[in-house]
C-alpha cells in the first residue's frame, strides 16, 4: 500500500473516531447543573417541612433569593441526619473550615430588572409559578428549573394586571 493511501486511511480513521467520540459526548452532554459542592436534595429537605426562606433568606425582602451558608446547614448537620452517603460531607467541609460555594445557574441579562421581594411579598406570587416545584426535585437544580424568558414574564403580567411597560422590566 502506498504511503499516500495509508496516511489517507489513518486520517479517515481519526475522523471517524473524532465523530464517534463527538456523538457520544453530545448524547451525554449534560442537561445537568454545573458541579455543586455537595449533592443536596431539595425534595428530602422539603419533605421535612423546611421552608424555602430558611435556605434562601433574601427571597422575601431583597431582589436576590441568596444561597445558604455552611453555618445554616450546620444548625442540623453538626449531628448526623438520615442515612444518605453524602450527608457526612457537610461535616467534612466544616472540619476544613471551607465555605460551600454554590454555583448560581441563571442570570437574566443586565438590562432586565427583577426583584424577588416585589413578587413574593408584594405580589404574593408562589415560587412554583416561576420555578419548578422544588419539593419534587431530588438532584441539583438545572437551568430549566429557574429560567424565565420574556414571554413567560409578560404572560403572567398580562393575567395578573401587572405592568406591561417595557421600562418596568428594562433599564
Ligand atoms: C436545605 C436548604 C434549602 C431549602 C430548604 C431550599 N433550598 Fe433551594 N437551594 C439550596 C441550595 C444549597 C441551592 C444551590 C444548588 C444546589 O442545590 O446544588 C439551591 C438552589 C435553588 C434554585 C436554583 C437557583 C439558581 O439559579 O442557581 C432554586 C430555583 C431553588 N433553590 C428554589 C427553592 C425553592 C422554591 C425552595 C422551597 C420550595 C427551596 N429552594 C428550598 C438550598 C435549599
Ligand atoms: C432543619 C435541619 C436541616 C438543615 C438546616 C439542613 N439539613 Fe440537610 N438534612 C436534614 C435531614 C433531616 C436529612 C435527612 C433526610 C433524609 O434522609 O430523608 C438531611 C440530609 C442531607 C443530605 C443527604 C442527601 C440528601 O439531600 O438527603 C445532604 C447532603 C444534606 N442534608 C446537606 C445539607 C446542606 C448542604 C444544607 C445547607 C444548605 C442542609 N443540609 C441543611 C436536615 C437539615
Ligand atoms: C415571578 C417569578 C419568580 C418567583 C415568584 C420566584 N422566583 Fe426565584 N428567580 C426568578 C428569576 C427570574 C430568577 C433569576 C434572577 C436573575 O437572574 O436575576 C430567580 C432566581 C432564584 C434563585 C437564584 C438566586 C437569585 O436570587 O438569583 C433562587 C435561589 C430562587 N430564585 C429561589 C426562589 C424561591 C425560594 C422563591 C419562592 C419563595 C422564588 N424564587 C420565587 C423568578 C422567580
Ligand atoms: C407568575 C406571575 C409573574 C411572573 C412569571 C412574573 N411576574 Fe413580575 N409581577 C407579577 C405581579 C403580580 C406583580 C405586581 C406585584 C405588586 O403587587 O406590586 C409583578 C411586578 C413586577 C415588577 C414591578 C413592576 C412595577 O412597576 O411595580 C417588575 C419589574 C417585574 N414584575 C418584572 C418581572 C420579570 C422581569 C419577570 C420575568 C423574569 C416577571 N416579572 C415575571 C407577576 C409575575
Ligand atoms: C414583565 C417583564 C418584561 C416586559 C414588560 C418586557 N420585557 Fe423585554 N425581556 C424581559 C426579560 C426577562 C428578557 C430576557 C429574556 C431571556 O433572558 O431569555 C427580555 C428580553 C428583551 C430583549 C432582548 C432580546 C431577547 O429576546 O432576549 C428585548 C429587545 C426586549 N426584551 C424588548 C422589550 C420591549 C420592546 C418591551 C415592551 C414592549 C419589553 N421588552 C417588555 C422582560 C420583559
Short mmCIF file of C-alpha atoms and ligand atoms in Angstrom, two decimals:
data_model
loop_
_atom_site.label_atom_id
_atom_site.label_comp_id
_atom_site.label_asym_id
_atom_site.label_seq_id
_atom_site.Cartn_x
_atom_site.Cartn_y
_atom_site.Cartn_z
CA UNK A 1 0.00 0.00 0.00
CA UNK A 2 1.33 3.42 -0.90
CA UNK A 3 2.28 5.89 1.75
CA UNK A 4 -0.41 8.30 0.47
CA UNK A 5 -3.18 5.71 0.80
CA UNK A 6 -2.02 4.59 4.21
CA UNK A 7 -2.00 8.12 5.55
CA UNK A 8 -5.40 8.76 3.96
CA UNK A 9 -6.70 5.71 5.78
CA UNK A 10 -5.21 6.99 9.04
CA UNK A 11 -6.83 10.38 8.54
CA UNK A 12 -10.19 8.73 7.84
CA UNK A 13 -9.88 6.53 10.88
CA UNK A 14 -9.07 9.51 13.10
CA UNK A 15 -12.03 11.40 11.61
CA UNK A 16 -14.38 8.51 12.40
CA UNK A 17 -13.05 8.27 15.96
CA UNK A 18 -13.49 12.03 16.49
CA UNK A 19 -17.01 11.86 15.05
CA UNK A 20 -17.91 8.92 17.30
CA UNK A 21 -16.48 10.50 20.44
CA UNK A 22 -18.30 13.70 19.49
CA UNK A 23 -21.63 11.87 19.11
CA UNK A 24 -21.29 10.02 22.39
CA UNK A 25 -20.24 13.26 24.05
CA UNK A 26 -23.22 15.09 22.56
CA UNK A 27 -25.62 12.43 23.76
CA UNK A 28 -24.17 12.66 27.26
CA UNK A 29 -23.97 16.46 27.08
CA UNK A 30 -25.23 17.37 30.48
CA UNK A 31 -28.65 18.88 30.87
CA UNK A 32 -27.41 18.72 34.45
CA UNK A 33 -26.11 21.53 36.57
CA UNK A 34 -22.55 22.70 36.91
CA UNK A 35 -20.81 20.85 39.71
CA UNK A 36 -22.14 21.89 43.06
CA UNK A 37 -20.01 21.36 46.17
CA UNK A 38 -22.46 18.77 47.58
CA UNK A 39 -25.33 16.68 46.20
CA UNK A 40 -28.17 18.13 48.27
CA UNK A 41 -31.74 17.05 47.59
CA UNK A 42 -34.42 19.73 47.76
CA UNK A 43 -37.08 17.04 47.99
CA UNK A 44 -35.63 15.38 51.08
CA UNK A 45 -35.31 18.69 52.92
CA UNK A 46 -38.73 19.95 51.92
CA UNK A 47 -40.24 16.59 52.96
CA UNK A 48 -39.02 17.54 56.46
CA UNK A 49 -41.24 20.66 56.29
CA UNK A 50 -38.35 23.09 55.79
CA UNK A 51 -39.31 26.48 54.33
CA UNK A 52 -37.62 27.92 51.25
CA UNK A 53 -36.67 31.04 53.18
CA UNK A 54 -34.67 29.00 55.72
CA UNK A 55 -32.08 28.50 52.98
CA UNK A 56 -32.90 31.40 50.62
CA UNK A 57 -33.04 34.17 53.18
CA UNK A 58 -33.20 37.14 50.79
CA UNK A 59 -36.27 35.88 48.96
CA UNK A 60 -38.93 37.87 50.85
CA UNK A 61 -37.13 41.17 51.37
CA UNK A 62 -34.50 41.53 48.66
CA UNK A 63 -34.05 41.32 44.91
CA UNK A 64 -31.97 38.15 45.14
CA UNK A 65 -33.05 34.98 46.91
CA UNK A 66 -29.46 34.23 48.09
CA UNK A 67 -27.86 30.89 48.99
CA UNK A 68 -27.35 29.25 52.39
CA UNK A 69 -24.01 29.31 54.17
CA UNK A 70 -22.34 26.30 55.75
CA UNK A 71 -23.38 27.65 59.17
CA UNK A 72 -27.06 27.41 58.12
CA UNK A 73 -26.56 23.75 57.23
CA UNK A 74 -24.64 23.01 60.43
CA UNK A 75 -27.66 24.05 62.53
CA UNK A 76 -28.82 20.49 61.84
CA UNK A 77 -25.80 18.68 60.39
CA UNK A 78 -23.49 19.15 63.36
CA UNK A 79 -25.11 15.82 64.26
CA UNK A 80 -25.72 13.12 61.61
CA UNK A 81 -29.08 13.29 59.78
CA UNK A 82 -30.56 10.34 57.88
CA UNK A 83 -28.65 7.59 56.06
CA UNK A 84 -27.66 9.13 52.72
CA UNK A 85 -23.97 8.57 51.83
CA UNK A 86 -23.38 12.26 51.00
CA UNK A 87 -24.66 13.52 54.35
CA UNK A 88 -21.35 13.29 56.29
CA UNK A 89 -19.72 15.51 53.63
CA UNK A 90 -21.34 18.55 55.28
CA UNK A 91 -19.17 17.97 58.37
CA UNK A 92 -16.10 17.38 56.17
CA UNK A 93 -16.48 20.95 54.82
CA UNK A 94 -16.96 22.23 58.37
CA UNK A 95 -13.87 20.42 59.66
CA UNK A 96 -11.82 22.02 56.85
CA UNK A 97 -13.37 25.42 57.57
CA UNK A 98 -14.34 25.57 53.90
CA UNK A 99 -17.46 27.54 52.87
CA UNK A 100 -19.92 25.93 50.42
CA UNK A 101 -19.61 27.88 47.15
CA UNK A 102 -22.90 27.18 45.38
CA UNK A 103 -22.90 27.74 41.63
CA UNK A 104 -25.62 30.18 40.54
CA UNK A 105 -27.37 28.84 37.44
CA UNK A 106 -29.45 31.55 35.89
CA UNK A 107 -28.59 35.17 35.28
CA UNK A 108 -31.04 37.40 33.48
CA UNK A 109 -29.28 39.79 31.12
CA UNK A 110 -28.08 43.01 32.77
CA UNK A 111 -30.75 45.12 31.05
CA UNK A 112 -33.57 43.31 32.90
CA UNK A 113 -34.80 44.40 36.32
CA UNK A 114 -36.15 41.64 38.56
CA UNK A 115 -36.90 41.53 42.28
CA UNK A 116 -37.96 38.56 44.38
CA UNK A 117 -39.35 40.83 47.11
CA UNK A 118 -41.68 42.55 44.61
CA UNK A 119 -43.11 39.20 43.53
CA UNK A 120 -43.00 37.02 46.64
CA UNK A 121 -44.01 39.67 49.20
CA UNK A 122 -45.94 42.41 47.34
CA UNK A 123 -47.37 40.23 44.55
CA UNK A 124 -47.86 37.09 46.69
CA UNK A 125 -46.65 35.00 43.76
CA UNK A 126 -45.71 31.41 44.68
CA UNK A 127 -42.23 30.08 43.91
CA UNK A 128 -43.74 27.34 41.72
CA UNK A 129 -45.31 29.93 39.40
CA UNK A 130 -41.77 30.69 38.19
CA UNK A 131 -39.56 27.78 39.26
CA UNK A 132 -40.10 24.06 39.08
CA UNK A 133 -41.85 22.61 42.13
CA UNK A 134 -38.67 22.00 44.13
CA UNK A 135 -40.39 19.61 46.53
CA UNK A 136 -40.15 17.08 43.68
CA UNK A 137 -36.54 17.81 42.71
CA UNK A 138 -34.14 15.20 44.06
CA UNK A 139 -30.98 16.29 42.23
CA UNK A 140 -29.07 19.56 41.95
CA UNK A 141 -31.29 22.04 40.09
CA UNK A 142 -30.63 22.71 36.42
CA UNK A 143 -31.08 25.92 34.47
CA UNK A 144 -34.52 24.88 33.18
CA UNK A 145 -35.72 24.81 36.80
CA UNK A 146 -35.01 28.54 37.07
CA UNK A 147 -35.01 30.36 33.77
CA UNK A 148 -37.87 32.56 32.58
CA UNK A 149 -37.90 34.13 29.15
CA UNK A 150 -39.65 37.38 28.35
CA UNK A 151 -42.84 35.73 27.10
CA UNK A 152 -43.29 33.94 30.46
CA UNK A 153 -42.88 37.23 32.37
CA UNK A 154 -45.26 39.08 30.06
CA UNK A 155 -47.91 36.32 30.05
CA UNK A 156 -48.25 36.42 33.82
CA UNK A 157 -48.14 40.22 33.95
CA UNK A 158 -51.00 40.31 31.48
CA UNK A 159 -53.09 37.80 33.50
CA UNK A 160 -52.24 39.43 36.83
CA UNK A 161 -52.71 43.05 35.71
CA UNK A 162 -49.06 43.81 36.47
CA UNK A 163 -47.06 46.25 34.37
CA UNK A 164 -46.51 45.59 30.65
CA UNK A 165 -44.43 48.73 30.28
CA UNK A 166 -41.08 47.96 28.65
CA UNK A 167 -39.37 50.26 31.13
CA UNK A 168 -40.83 48.43 34.16
CA UNK A 169 -38.65 45.42 33.30
CA UNK A 170 -35.88 47.02 31.27
CA UNK A 171 -33.35 49.54 32.45
C1 LIG B 1 -31.93 22.98 52.93
C2 LIG B 1 -31.73 24.19 52.20
C3 LIG B 1 -32.67 24.55 51.07
C4 LIG B 1 -34.04 24.64 51.09
C5 LIG B 1 -34.99 24.33 52.22
C6 LIG B 1 -34.41 25.13 49.77
N1 LIG B 1 -33.31 25.33 49.00
FE1 LIG B 1 -33.24 25.95 47.07
N2 LIG B 1 -31.23 25.70 47.00
C7 LIG B 1 -30.45 25.30 48.08
C8 LIG B 1 -29.08 25.17 47.64
C9 LIG B 1 -27.91 24.76 48.52
C10 LIG B 1 -29.05 25.52 46.28
C11 LIG B 1 -27.80 25.53 45.36
C12 LIG B 1 -27.87 24.48 44.29
C13 LIG B 1 -27.88 23.05 44.78
O1 LIG B 1 -28.84 22.65 45.45
O2 LIG B 1 -26.96 22.29 44.49
C14 LIG B 1 -30.42 25.84 45.91
C15 LIG B 1 -30.82 26.20 44.62
C16 LIG B 1 -32.12 26.58 44.29
C17 LIG B 1 -32.53 27.05 42.99
C18 LIG B 1 -31.62 27.24 41.78
C19 LIG B 1 -31.12 28.67 41.79
C20 LIG B 1 -30.10 29.04 40.76
O3 LIG B 1 -30.40 29.87 39.88
O4 LIG B 1 -28.97 28.55 40.83
C21 LIG B 1 -33.87 27.31 43.06
C22 LIG B 1 -34.76 27.83 41.95
C23 LIG B 1 -34.29 26.99 44.40
N3 LIG B 1 -33.21 26.55 45.13
C24 LIG B 1 -35.58 27.11 44.85
C25 LIG B 1 -36.03 26.70 46.10
C26 LIG B 1 -37.43 26.71 46.50
C27 LIG B 1 -38.56 27.21 45.63
C28 LIG B 1 -37.48 26.22 47.77
C29 LIG B 1 -38.71 25.96 48.63
C30 LIG B 1 -39.82 25.27 47.97
C31 LIG B 1 -36.11 25.90 48.16
N4 LIG B 1 -35.27 26.21 47.11
C32 LIG B 1 -35.73 25.37 49.39
C33 LIG B 1 -30.89 25.05 49.35
C34 LIG B 1 -32.22 24.98 49.75
C1 LIG B 2 -33.58 21.74 59.55
C2 LIG B 2 -32.50 20.78 59.53
C3 LIG B 2 -31.61 20.74 58.28
C4 LIG B 2 -30.93 21.77 57.68
C5 LIG B 2 -30.91 23.24 58.08
C6 LIG B 2 -30.18 21.19 56.58
N1 LIG B 2 -30.42 19.84 56.53
FE1 LIG B 2 -29.54 18.52 55.26
N2 LIG B 2 -30.67 17.02 56.01
C7 LIG B 2 -31.54 17.14 57.07
C8 LIG B 2 -32.18 15.86 57.29
C9 LIG B 2 -33.22 15.56 58.36
C10 LIG B 2 -31.66 14.98 56.33
C11 LIG B 2 -32.02 13.50 56.12
C12 LIG B 2 -33.12 13.43 55.12
C13 LIG B 2 -33.45 12.03 54.71
O1 LIG B 2 -32.58 11.15 54.80
O2 LIG B 2 -34.58 11.83 54.25
C14 LIG B 2 -30.69 15.74 55.55
C15 LIG B 2 -29.94 15.20 54.52
C16 LIG B 2 -28.92 15.86 53.86
C17 LIG B 2 -28.01 15.28 52.89
C18 LIG B 2 -28.03 13.85 52.38
C19 LIG B 2 -28.59 13.86 50.96
C20 LIG B 2 -29.96 14.46 50.96
O3 LIG B 2 -30.12 15.58 50.45
O4 LIG B 2 -30.85 13.87 51.55
C21 LIG B 2 -27.15 16.27 52.49
C22 LIG B 2 -26.00 16.17 51.50
C23 LIG B 2 -27.54 17.47 53.19
N3 LIG B 2 -28.60 17.19 54.03
C24 LIG B 2 -26.95 18.68 53.02
C25 LIG B 2 -27.41 19.87 53.58
C26 LIG B 2 -26.88 21.17 53.25
C27 LIG B 2 -25.76 21.42 52.25
C28 LIG B 2 -27.55 22.07 53.99
C29 LIG B 2 -27.41 23.57 53.99
C30 LIG B 2 -27.63 24.18 52.69
C31 LIG B 2 -28.52 21.34 54.80
N4 LIG B 2 -28.41 20.01 54.50
C32 LIG B 2 -29.38 21.89 55.72
C33 LIG B 2 -31.77 18.26 57.82
C34 LIG B 2 -31.28 19.53 57.54
C1 LIG B 3 -42.10 35.94 39.48
C2 LIG B 3 -41.17 34.85 39.27
C3 LIG B 3 -40.40 34.30 40.44
C4 LIG B 3 -40.89 33.93 41.68
C5 LIG B 3 -42.31 34.02 42.21
C6 LIG B 3 -39.76 33.37 42.40
N1 LIG B 3 -38.62 33.45 41.63
FE1 LIG B 3 -36.75 32.86 42.16
N2 LIG B 3 -35.98 33.58 40.40
C7 LIG B 3 -36.75 34.14 39.39
C8 LIG B 3 -35.86 34.64 38.36
C9 LIG B 3 -36.29 35.33 37.08
C10 LIG B 3 -34.54 34.35 38.78
C11 LIG B 3 -33.23 34.71 38.08
C12 LIG B 3 -32.89 36.09 38.61
C13 LIG B 3 -31.76 36.78 37.92
O1 LIG B 3 -31.11 36.21 37.05
O2 LIG B 3 -31.52 37.96 38.31
C14 LIG B 3 -34.65 33.67 40.07
C15 LIG B 3 -33.58 33.20 40.82
C16 LIG B 3 -33.71 32.48 42.00
C17 LIG B 3 -32.61 31.92 42.76
C18 LIG B 3 -31.13 32.04 42.43
C19 LIG B 3 -30.53 33.19 43.25
C20 LIG B 3 -31.05 34.51 42.78
O3 LIG B 3 -31.75 35.19 43.56
O4 LIG B 3 -30.78 34.88 41.62
C21 LIG B 3 -33.15 31.28 43.85
C22 LIG B 3 -32.40 30.55 44.93
C23 LIG B 3 -34.60 31.46 43.78
N3 LIG B 3 -34.89 32.19 42.65
C24 LIG B 3 -35.48 30.98 44.72
C25 LIG B 3 -36.84 31.34 44.81
C26 LIG B 3 -37.73 30.98 45.92
C27 LIG B 3 -37.33 30.19 47.14
C28 LIG B 3 -38.95 31.52 45.61
C29 LIG B 3 -40.23 31.49 46.43
C30 LIG B 3 -40.14 31.90 47.86
C31 LIG B 3 -38.82 32.20 44.32
N4 LIG B 3 -37.53 32.07 43.88
C32 LIG B 3 -39.84 32.86 43.67
C33 LIG B 3 -38.12 34.22 39.36
C34 LIG B 3 -38.97 33.99 40.41
C1 LIG B 4 -46.46 34.23 37.84
C2 LIG B 4 -46.64 35.65 37.63
C3 LIG B 4 -45.46 36.53 37.31
C4 LIG B 4 -44.34 36.23 36.57
C5 LIG B 4 -43.99 34.92 35.87
C6 LIG B 4 -43.54 37.43 36.55
N1 LIG B 4 -44.15 38.43 37.25
FE1 LIG B 4 -43.41 40.34 37.56
N2 LIG B 4 -45.02 40.76 38.71
C7 LIG B 4 -46.09 39.95 38.95
C8 LIG B 4 -47.05 40.62 39.82
C9 LIG B 4 -48.37 40.05 40.33
C10 LIG B 4 -46.51 41.91 40.07
C11 LIG B 4 -47.13 43.03 40.91
C12 LIG B 4 -46.56 42.99 42.29
C13 LIG B 4 -47.20 44.08 43.14
O1 LIG B 4 -48.28 43.84 43.66
O2 LIG B 4 -46.58 45.15 43.23
C14 LIG B 4 -45.23 41.97 39.37
C15 LIG B 4 -44.38 43.06 39.38
C16 LIG B 4 -43.19 43.17 38.69
C17 LIG B 4 -42.34 44.33 38.64
C18 LIG B 4 -42.61 45.64 39.36
C19 LIG B 4 -43.38 46.48 38.35
C20 LIG B 4 -43.88 47.79 38.88
O3 LIG B 4 -43.82 48.76 38.11
O4 LIG B 4 -44.34 47.82 40.02
C21 LIG B 4 -41.28 44.04 37.82
C22 LIG B 4 -40.13 44.95 37.43
C23 LIG B 4 -41.46 42.69 37.35
N3 LIG B 4 -42.64 42.19 37.89
C24 LIG B 4 -40.59 42.02 36.50
C25 LIG B 4 -40.74 40.71 36.09
C26 LIG B 4 -39.80 39.99 35.25
C27 LIG B 4 -38.53 40.59 34.67
C28 LIG B 4 -40.29 38.73 35.09
C29 LIG B 4 -39.69 37.56 34.34
C30 LIG B 4 -38.29 37.27 34.61
C31 LIG B 4 -41.54 38.65 35.85
N4 LIG B 4 -41.79 39.87 36.42
C32 LIG B 4 -42.32 37.51 35.92
C33 LIG B 4 -46.26 38.66 38.48
C34 LIG B 4 -45.33 37.93 37.73
C1 LIG B 5 -42.56 41.64 32.51
C2 LIG B 5 -41.21 41.93 32.13
C3 LIG B 5 -40.90 42.38 30.73
C4 LIG B 5 -41.56 43.31 29.97
C5 LIG B 5 -42.85 44.07 30.33
C6 LIG B 5 -40.80 43.48 28.77
N1 LIG B 5 -39.69 42.66 28.78
FE1 LIG B 5 -38.27 42.50 27.31
N2 LIG B 5 -37.33 41.00 28.35
C7 LIG B 5 -37.72 40.57 29.59
C8 LIG B 5 -36.80 39.51 30.00
C9 LIG B 5 -36.84 38.74 31.29
C10 LIG B 5 -35.85 39.37 28.96
C11 LIG B 5 -34.67 38.40 28.91
C12 LIG B 5 -35.14 37.06 28.43
C13 LIG B 5 -34.10 35.97 28.47
O1 LIG B 5 -33.01 36.13 29.01
O2 LIG B 5 -34.43 34.89 27.92
C14 LIG B 5 -36.22 40.33 27.93
C15 LIG B 5 -35.52 40.50 26.74
C16 LIG B 5 -35.78 41.51 25.83
C17 LIG B 5 -34.97 41.80 24.67
C18 LIG B 5 -33.70 41.10 24.29
C19 LIG B 5 -33.96 40.10 23.21
C20 LIG B 5 -34.41 38.81 23.78
O3 LIG B 5 -35.42 38.26 23.29
O4 LIG B 5 -33.75 38.30 24.69
C21 LIG B 5 -35.55 42.86 24.03
C22 LIG B 5 -35.08 43.55 22.75
C23 LIG B 5 -36.73 43.24 24.79
N3 LIG B 5 -36.84 42.39 25.88
C24 LIG B 5 -37.58 44.27 24.48
C25 LIG B 5 -38.75 44.60 25.14
C26 LIG B 5 -39.71 45.62 24.72
C27 LIG B 5 -39.55 46.50 23.48
C28 LIG B 5 -40.71 45.63 25.63
C29 LIG B 5 -42.00 46.48 25.64
C30 LIG B 5 -42.87 46.26 24.50
C31 LIG B 5 -40.39 44.62 26.64
N4 LIG B 5 -39.19 44.02 26.29
C32 LIG B 5 -41.15 44.36 27.76
C33 LIG B 5 -38.78 41.02 30.35
C34 LIG B 5 -39.71 41.96 29.96
#
